[in-house]
Amino acid sequence: MWQNSPPGSLYDYIRVASFSLGPDGRIEQWSERATELFGITPGQAVGRDPQDVFAAAQQGVLFSGDLGDPGDSSDSNDPGDSNDPGDHGDLPLGGGDGPDVRARTGLVPYQRDGRQQGLAEIYVMPSRNERGERAALCVAVDVRALQGIETDIAASEAVFGQSPLGFFFFGTDLRLLRVNESFAQALGRPVAWHRGRKPHEFLPRTEAERLTLALRQVLDTGRPVADLQLMGPVPGKAERRRWSVSLYRLHGGSGRPIGVAAIATDVTGRRRAEREAAGVRRNLALLNEASARIGTSLDLETTARELLDVAVPQFCDLASVDLYQGLLAGDEAPPGLADGSAELRRVAFASAVSGAPVASDEPDEKAIQVGEVHRYPFHSPCAGALRTAQVQAVPGGGREGGDAPEPGVSAQCTLAVPMVARDTVMGLVQFTRTKGSEPFGERETAVAVELASRAAVCIDNARLYRREHERALILQRSLLPPVDPEAAGLEIACRYLPGNAATEVGGDWFDVIELPGHRTALVVGDVMGRGLRAAVAMGELRTAVRTLAMLDMEPAEVLSALDEIAHGLGRPGGKQSASRGVRGSVRPADLSEVYLATCVYAVYDPVTRRCTVANAGHLPPVLVEEGKPARLLEVQPGMPLGVGGELFEETVLELPDGALLALYTDGLVESRDHPLDEGLQAFQDALTDPARPLEDVCDHVLSALDTHHGEDDIALLMARLRGLPPGHVGDWTLPPEPRSVARARELAREMLPQWGLESLVDTTELLVSELVTNALRYGEGDIRLRLLLDRTLVCEVWDAGSVQPRRRRARDTDEGGRGLQLVGLLSAAWGSRRIPPQGKTVWFELALPDGEAGAPDAVEALMSLY
């Protein structure tokens, strides 16, 4: 397919032409470009010797002689002189057996229409035709056009490379094509690093979004953008820089857009000087007042009102504050933030000429009330201020947003000032002066920016604090147990009161954990410190307590393991100390990363009525027995969790039915108004009637004590001990002999009908047989069988062996190995635990029939094993 180069290509500028020579040295082909360049038609050139063609046109002689034969290597001219204008000579085009083949060039002036047009350089390239005969291809280039292009390139390179201004070019994909050294030095990175980068890779997010929006606008519309203000950090420097960027679209030779060129000027010093000069005289007192009055609270609306209290009427006649709705809701970057199209909420309004906002002079514009959510039109000055983070003057007699002075008083000028904090536009302040007041000047604009900036920082701090406080509170509450926890042999009530909104979230927690054998673990703890870090540490410790409790470890062992976990929380990667004995080597700077917590862990067994308590630096539990005053349990206090390597002791208590056990955190009994001893005594005095409903007892305690101080979180966990009735416990000891398996089945078959659990007889008998058989085969000593009835049915088989059962998958050809698989299929849960000082207990649990769902089918379970 024949085609020309596209319009505006490089060939149009450098003026390239070509023609070819045959074996006889005469012109075989003459291109249209050659006709345009030399003014010689194909009829005047084809078939003629090039010397005659150019001589006829009074061009001088370029070639002499024919192409010669392949072996001819004679050259009548010195090759070093062949580039002189008018020089010519034979062109040796020897074959592969001859001398070296070299291309020749020559310079020749040319004319068109009897006048000189320029100077052409002709490049002769030897070639062969289809018969192997020697030929040549000649390419002619306008030398003066090349020299002009070279001059233009050199000039542009000098301007681009040596200019103190930052030059950079973007392609249509908004990636950098080229930057000069000044731009690279301004951003603190080498030139090569910038190629192919998008704005998000070298500017902060908000500034990158603004630059991207401007680039797209220039590409789409072709209208230049001048003085786009951008801010960003410079690697290796603490200060932030501000650049003024001008953008204009680049076009190719065909007129299509090929990218965007930009010039950046560092205006950091100029802006700093303007800010320093602002408010030197008349506005100094206003700024001092703003420093004292803005930001006295962590409430967003209060901070906005404080800004307007300072500005009206000292600085302007009326003002309003709009904040992004998404930021108020806790979003980091809501959609539309960069282009100013996101929703805003009017949080404050003040006026020295009218008591409330009224409609402006525009008939279609209505007043925006405080608390109302709205948007500004995209092309409005207010939206422009939000989009560019620059102050905008609102034209016309009214304010954007529908707030105008009372009838008869018109606005003279309004400043729309974006509120920027941490490179994020948070909202907009509108300052308006009515007619008769002095219009805003440069100094007043700088003061408006300063007022808005100070308020923005305070609002941002309040927003961040509110977000962190809410997240920590949600995290803390999500980690607490259900409101009404249930446990076998216990009646439980609990209360949790977080500190007030002015205090940080603490690390208090409580938990109720059901253990095998209808036992229950009661836990109360308090992480020292406040804030989100304390709440996270609390969540980690609470999860660890639940995990350790499921392993059925003794209370002292649980606290020892927790101590190691807390000891590693403040270290990189949670590493434990390499040497716990060398605590003096901990540097003072590391102490801030130490996590300490107090915790009390109590396990109650409703069968034996025993409660085993271990304490890690926490306040002791309070026990109330019927007919006796409340008293603090005498348990070993222990060291707080996180010290590392400490041993904890257990206290075993025999507790009667009806006794009341209370676990709590220090926020209940300690405050600034009274010492700890008085608070503990007041707590014991409030527990005077343990027979009352437990929920009423909790309410009475909270009302009797000072629980509204809000200094710390309060956790209260109260449990009334009921124990399991003797009729709900079946306990037998069997000798270690084979007939004990049948005896165990018989005991289970006799006991369950007495409890009304006839539907569970078959399943229980089968599983009891499996556990007793395993105890005979792998255990030691006498076998103890125990059935417990409460909210579920629990069966326990004890023996003196230390080998824990291990569930395995039996093969199809195995005759055994399916006992524990069967237990897992038919029971709701099963497991084993150690029995100090020696022995183990294997247990399983069955859900009580509810009248709808029947007991598991033992036959189907057996068939599923094969």
mmCIF file of C-alpha atoms in Angstrom, residues 473-679:
data_model
loop_
_atom_site.group_PDB
_atom_site.id
_atom_site.type_symbol
_atom_site.label_atom_id
_atom_site.label_comp_id
_atom_site.label_asym_id
_atom_site.label_seq_id
_atom_site.Cartn_x
_atom_site.Cartn_y
_atom_site.Cartn_z
ATOM 1 C CA LEU A 473 -15.091 2.580 72.613
ATOM 2 C CA ILE A 474 -16.589 0.353 69.903
ATOM 3 C CA LEU A 475 -13.591 -1.945 70.131
ATOM 4 C CA GLN A 476 -13.807 -2.083 73.904
ATOM 5 C CA ARG A 477 -17.537 -2.788 73.974
ATOM 6 C CA SER A 478 -17.276 -5.400 71.231
ATOM 7 C CA LEU A 479 -14.859 -7.365 73.390
ATOM 8 C CA LEU A 480 -17.152 -7.515 76.402
ATOM 9 C CA PRO A 481 -19.352 -10.592 77.008
ATOM 10 C CA PRO A 482 -23.125 -10.570 76.417
ATOM 11 C CA VAL A 483 -25.291 -8.467 78.708
ATOM 12 C CA ASP A 484 -26.810 -11.528 80.402
ATOM 13 C CA PRO A 485 -24.159 -14.278 80.527
ATOM 14 C CA GLU A 486 -25.242 -17.698 81.748
ATOM 15 C CA ALA A 487 -23.271 -20.353 83.601
ATOM 16 C CA ALA A 488 -23.997 -23.625 85.371
ATOM 17 C CA GLY A 489 -24.600 -23.245 89.099
ATOM 18 C CA LEU A 490 -24.304 -19.463 88.949
ATOM 19 C CA GLU A 491 -26.586 -16.467 88.703
ATOM 20 C CA ILE A 492 -24.629 -13.656 87.051
ATOM 21 C CA ALA A 493 -25.169 -9.920 86.666
ATOM 22 C CA CYS A 494 -22.706 -7.427 85.236
ATOM 23 C CA ARG A 495 -22.323 -3.719 84.628
ATOM 24 C CA TYR A 496 -19.899 -1.734 82.478
ATOM 25 C CA LEU A 497 -19.769 2.083 82.612
ATOM 26 C CA PRO A 498 -17.282 3.830 80.253
ATOM 27 C CA GLY A 499 -15.670 7.113 81.280
ATOM 28 C CA ASN A 500 -17.355 10.295 80.116
ATOM 29 C CA ALA A 501 -16.664 11.845 76.698
ATOM 30 C CA ALA A 502 -13.915 14.095 78.090
ATOM 31 C CA THR A 503 -11.761 11.130 79.141
ATOM 32 C CA GLU A 504 -9.966 8.640 76.986
ATOM 33 C CA VAL A 505 -11.084 5.047 76.676
ATOM 34 C CA GLY A 506 -9.560 2.709 79.230
ATOM 35 C CA GLY A 507 -8.608 -0.940 79.226
ATOM 36 C CA ASP A 508 -11.118 -2.411 81.700
ATOM 37 C CA TRP A 509 -12.736 -5.739 80.810
ATOM 38 C CA PHE A 510 -14.593 -8.644 82.353
ATOM 39 C CA ASP A 511 -15.529 -12.049 81.030
ATOM 40 C CA VAL A 512 -17.512 -15.188 81.894
ATOM 41 C CA ILE A 513 -16.035 -18.379 80.376
ATOM 42 C CA GLU A 514 -17.706 -21.787 80.541
ATOM 43 C CA LEU A 515 -15.247 -24.615 81.223
ATOM 44 C CA PRO A 516 -15.652 -28.388 80.927
ATOM 45 C CA GLY A 517 -17.500 -30.103 83.760
ATOM 46 C CA HIS A 518 -19.977 -27.215 84.178
ATOM 47 C CA ARG A 519 -17.256 -25.146 85.762
ATOM 48 C CA THR A 520 -17.096 -21.386 85.110
ATOM 49 C CA ALA A 521 -14.187 -18.928 84.974
ATOM 50 C CA LEU A 522 -14.886 -15.364 86.145
ATOM 51 C CA VAL A 523 -12.360 -12.791 84.936
ATOM 52 C CA VAL A 524 -11.928 -9.077 85.587
ATOM 53 C CA GLY A 525 -8.897 -7.102 84.380
ATOM 54 C CA ASP A 526 -7.615 -3.584 83.803
ATOM 55 C CA VAL A 527 -4.849 -2.528 81.403
ATOM 56 C CA MET A 528 -2.898 0.410 82.787
ATOM 57 C CA GLY A 529 -3.037 3.482 80.577
ATOM 58 C CA ARG A 530 -5.712 4.963 78.362
ATOM 59 C CA GLY A 531 -6.585 5.418 74.724
ATOM 60 C CA LEU A 532 -6.764 3.144 71.725
ATOM 61 C CA ARG A 533 -3.503 1.361 72.573
ATOM 62 C CA ALA A 534 -4.865 0.346 75.962
ATOM 63 C CA ALA A 535 -8.111 -0.879 74.370
ATOM 64 C CA VAL A 536 -6.179 -2.948 71.811
ATOM 65 C CA ALA A 537 -3.963 -4.433 74.526
ATOM 66 C CA MET A 538 -7.097 -5.267 76.508
ATOM 67 C CA GLY A 539 -8.537 -7.079 73.489
ATOM 68 C CA GLU A 540 -5.370 -9.116 73.043
ATOM 69 C CA LEU A 541 -5.264 -10.100 76.721
ATOM 70 C CA ARG A 542 -8.959 -10.989 76.772
ATOM 71 C CA THR A 543 -8.524 -13.214 73.721
ATOM 72 C CA ALA A 544 -5.500 -14.836 75.330
ATOM 73 C CA VAL A 545 -7.471 -15.498 78.539
ATOM 74 C CA ARG A 546 -10.224 -17.246 76.592
ATOM 75 C CA THR A 547 -7.692 -19.341 74.672
ATOM 76 C CA LEU A 548 -5.840 -20.371 77.814
ATOM 77 C CA ALA A 549 -9.099 -21.109 79.609
ATOM 78 C CA MET A 550 -10.152 -23.490 76.832
ATOM 79 C CA LEU A 551 -6.934 -25.415 77.498
ATOM 80 C CA ASP A 552 -8.312 -25.985 81.012
ATOM 81 C CA MET A 553 -5.176 -24.698 82.706
ATOM 82 C CA GLU A 554 -5.106 -23.928 86.395
ATOM 83 C CA PRO A 555 -5.749 -20.255 87.337
ATOM 84 C CA ALA A 556 -2.126 -19.680 88.375
ATOM 85 C CA GLU A 557 -0.912 -21.169 85.099
ATOM 86 C CA VAL A 558 -3.293 -18.948 83.145
ATOM 87 C CA LEU A 559 -1.904 -15.802 84.823
ATOM 88 C CA SER A 560 1.684 -16.928 84.274
ATOM 89 C CA ALA A 561 1.033 -17.362 80.557
ATOM 90 C CA LEU A 562 -0.765 -13.998 80.441
ATOM 91 C CA ASP A 563 2.223 -12.400 82.146
ATOM 92 C CA GLU A 564 4.488 -13.614 79.360
ATOM 93 C CA ILE A 565 2.053 -12.367 76.701
ATOM 94 C CA ALA A 566 1.740 -8.920 78.270
ATOM 95 C CA HIS A 567 5.510 -8.777 78.711
ATOM 96 C CA GLY A 568 5.952 -9.166 74.939
ATOM 97 C CA LEU A 569 3.209 -6.782 73.776
ATOM 98 C CA GLY A 570 5.380 -3.674 73.949
ATOM 99 C CA ARG A 571 8.305 -5.210 72.081
ATOM 100 C CA PRO A 572 8.817 -5.387 68.299
ATOM 101 C CA GLY A 573 7.092 -8.478 66.981
ATOM 102 C CA GLY A 574 5.889 -9.382 70.496
ATOM 103 C CA LYS A 575 9.286 -10.916 71.420
ATOM 104 C CA GLN A 576 9.793 -12.049 74.951
ATOM 105 C CA SER A 577 12.753 -10.792 76.906
ATOM 106 C CA ALA A 578 15.870 -12.827 76.262
ATOM 107 C CA SER A 579 16.806 -12.649 79.917
ATOM 108 C CA ARG A 580 14.103 -11.889 82.428
ATOM 109 C CA GLY A 581 16.577 -11.584 85.225
ATOM 110 C CA VAL A 582 18.289 -8.512 83.760
ATOM 111 C CA ARG A 583 15.517 -5.925 84.012
ATOM 112 C CA GLY A 584 17.890 -3.177 84.981
ATOM 113 C CA SER A 585 19.127 -3.115 81.387
ATOM 114 C CA VAL A 586 15.790 -1.760 80.089
ATOM 115 C CA ARG A 587 16.401 1.738 78.872
ATOM 116 C CA PRO A 588 14.167 4.569 80.154
ATOM 117 C CA ALA A 589 13.003 5.226 76.572
ATOM 118 C CA ASP A 590 11.631 1.685 76.436
ATOM 119 C CA LEU A 591 9.460 2.044 79.529
ATOM 120 C CA SER A 592 6.750 3.852 77.559
ATOM 121 C CA GLU A 593 6.234 0.653 75.541
ATOM 122 C CA VAL A 594 5.735 -1.565 78.607
ATOM 123 C CA TYR A 595 2.172 -2.874 78.947
ATOM 124 C CA LEU A 596 1.047 -3.563 82.497
ATOM 125 C CA ALA A 597 -2.313 -4.958 83.506
ATOM 126 C CA THR A 598 -4.003 -6.292 86.612
ATOM 127 C CA CYS A 599 -6.279 -9.305 86.541
ATOM 128 C CA VAL A 600 -8.152 -11.624 88.873
ATOM 129 C CA TYR A 601 -9.075 -15.105 87.583
ATOM 130 C CA ALA A 602 -11.513 -17.283 89.543
ATOM 131 C CA VAL A 603 -12.819 -20.760 88.620
ATOM 132 C CA TYR A 604 -15.985 -22.019 90.336
ATOM 133 C CA ASP A 605 -16.924 -25.717 90.393
ATOM 134 C CA PRO A 606 -20.684 -26.074 91.121
ATOM 135 C CA VAL A 607 -20.280 -29.743 92.057
ATOM 136 C CA THR A 608 -17.643 -29.332 94.772
ATOM 137 C CA ARG A 609 -18.680 -25.709 95.651
ATOM 138 C CA ARG A 610 -15.026 -24.769 95.470
ATOM 139 C CA CYS A 611 -13.682 -21.544 93.986
ATOM 140 C CA THR A 612 -10.001 -21.322 92.992
ATOM 141 C CA VAL A 613 -8.727 -17.738 92.745
ATOM 142 C CA ALA A 614 -5.439 -16.351 91.370
ATOM 143 C CA ASN A 615 -4.639 -12.644 91.432
ATOM 144 C CA ALA A 616 -2.195 -10.504 89.437
ATOM 145 C CA GLY A 617 -2.024 -7.163 91.221
ATOM 146 C CA HIS A 618 -5.789 -6.623 91.112
ATOM 147 C CA LEU A 619 -8.113 -5.555 93.905
ATOM 148 C CA PRO A 620 -9.315 -8.653 95.830
ATOM 149 C CA PRO A 621 -12.830 -10.010 95.232
ATOM 150 C CA VAL A 622 -15.557 -9.281 97.758
ATOM 151 C CA LEU A 623 -17.508 -12.202 99.285
ATOM 152 C CA VAL A 624 -20.906 -11.874 100.952
ATOM 153 C CA GLU A 625 -22.289 -14.870 102.873
ATOM 154 C CA GLU A 626 -25.783 -15.023 104.281
ATOM 155 C CA GLY A 627 -25.935 -13.512 107.769
ATOM 156 C CA LYS A 628 -22.377 -12.154 107.544
ATOM 157 C CA PRO A 629 -21.019 -8.748 106.493
ATOM 158 C CA ALA A 630 -19.234 -8.421 103.178
ATOM 159 C CA ARG A 631 -15.494 -9.019 103.336
ATOM 160 C CA LEU A 632 -12.479 -8.891 101.066
ATOM 161 C CA LEU A 633 -11.135 -12.317 100.193
ATOM 162 C CA GLU A 634 -7.650 -12.962 101.442
ATOM 163 C CA VAL A 635 -5.867 -13.922 98.246
ATOM 164 C CA GLN A 636 -2.253 -13.437 97.316
ATOM 165 C CA PRO A 637 -2.075 -10.080 95.457
ATOM 166 C CA GLY A 638 0.712 -11.049 93.021
ATOM 167 C CA MET A 639 2.507 -8.755 90.583
ATOM 168 C CA PRO A 640 0.779 -7.051 87.627
ATOM 169 C CA LEU A 641 0.847 -8.774 84.264
ATOM 170 C CA GLY A 642 3.648 -7.597 82.017
ATOM 171 C CA VAL A 643 6.424 -7.559 84.619
ATOM 172 C CA GLY A 644 7.576 -10.914 83.269
ATOM 173 C CA GLY A 645 8.702 -14.131 84.895
ATOM 174 C CA GLU A 646 6.542 -13.861 88.036
ATOM 175 C CA LEU A 647 4.964 -16.813 89.850
ATOM 176 C CA PHE A 648 1.354 -16.671 90.958
ATOM 177 C CA GLU A 649 -0.335 -18.516 93.786
ATOM 178 C CA GLU A 650 -3.827 -19.949 94.026
ATOM 179 C CA THR A 651 -6.319 -19.697 96.839
ATOM 180 C CA VAL A 652 -8.964 -22.430 97.144
ATOM 181 C CA LEU A 653 -12.193 -21.486 98.950
ATOM 182 C CA GLU A 654 -15.192 -23.570 100.039
ATOM 183 C CA LEU A 655 -18.218 -21.390 99.295
ATOM 184 C CA PRO A 656 -21.778 -22.168 100.456
ATOM 185 C CA ASP A 657 -24.821 -21.915 98.241
ATOM 186 C CA GLY A 658 -26.330 -18.455 98.210
ATOM 187 C CA ALA A 659 -22.992 -16.692 98.728
ATOM 188 C CA LEU A 660 -22.328 -13.619 96.594
ATOM 189 C CA LEU A 661 -18.978 -13.071 94.852
ATOM 190 C CA ALA A 662 -18.150 -9.631 93.411
ATOM 191 C CA LEU A 663 -15.271 -8.828 91.051
ATOM 192 C CA TYR A 664 -14.655 -5.214 89.988
ATOM 193 C CA THR A 665 -12.145 -2.663 88.688
ATOM 194 C CA ASP A 666 -10.646 0.265 90.558
ATOM 195 C CA GLY A 667 -12.893 2.817 88.837
ATOM 196 C CA LEU A 668 -15.746 1.636 91.093
ATOM 197 C CA VAL A 669 -14.001 2.333 94.398
ATOM 198 C CA GLU A 670 -11.336 4.949 93.603
ATOM 199 C CA SER A 671 -11.645 8.613 92.625
ATOM 200 C CA ARG A 672 -10.046 11.965 93.359
ATOM 201 C CA ASP A 673 -12.662 12.731 95.991
ATOM 202 C CA HIS A 674 -11.786 9.899 98.384
ATOM 203 C CA PRO A 675 -8.960 7.421 98.931
ATOM 204 C CA LEU A 676 -9.076 3.782 97.913
ATOM 205 C CA ASP A 677 -9.711 2.477 101.449
ATOM 206 C CA GLU A 678 -12.858 4.562 101.796
ATOM 207 C CA GLY A 679 -14.132 3.384 98.441
#
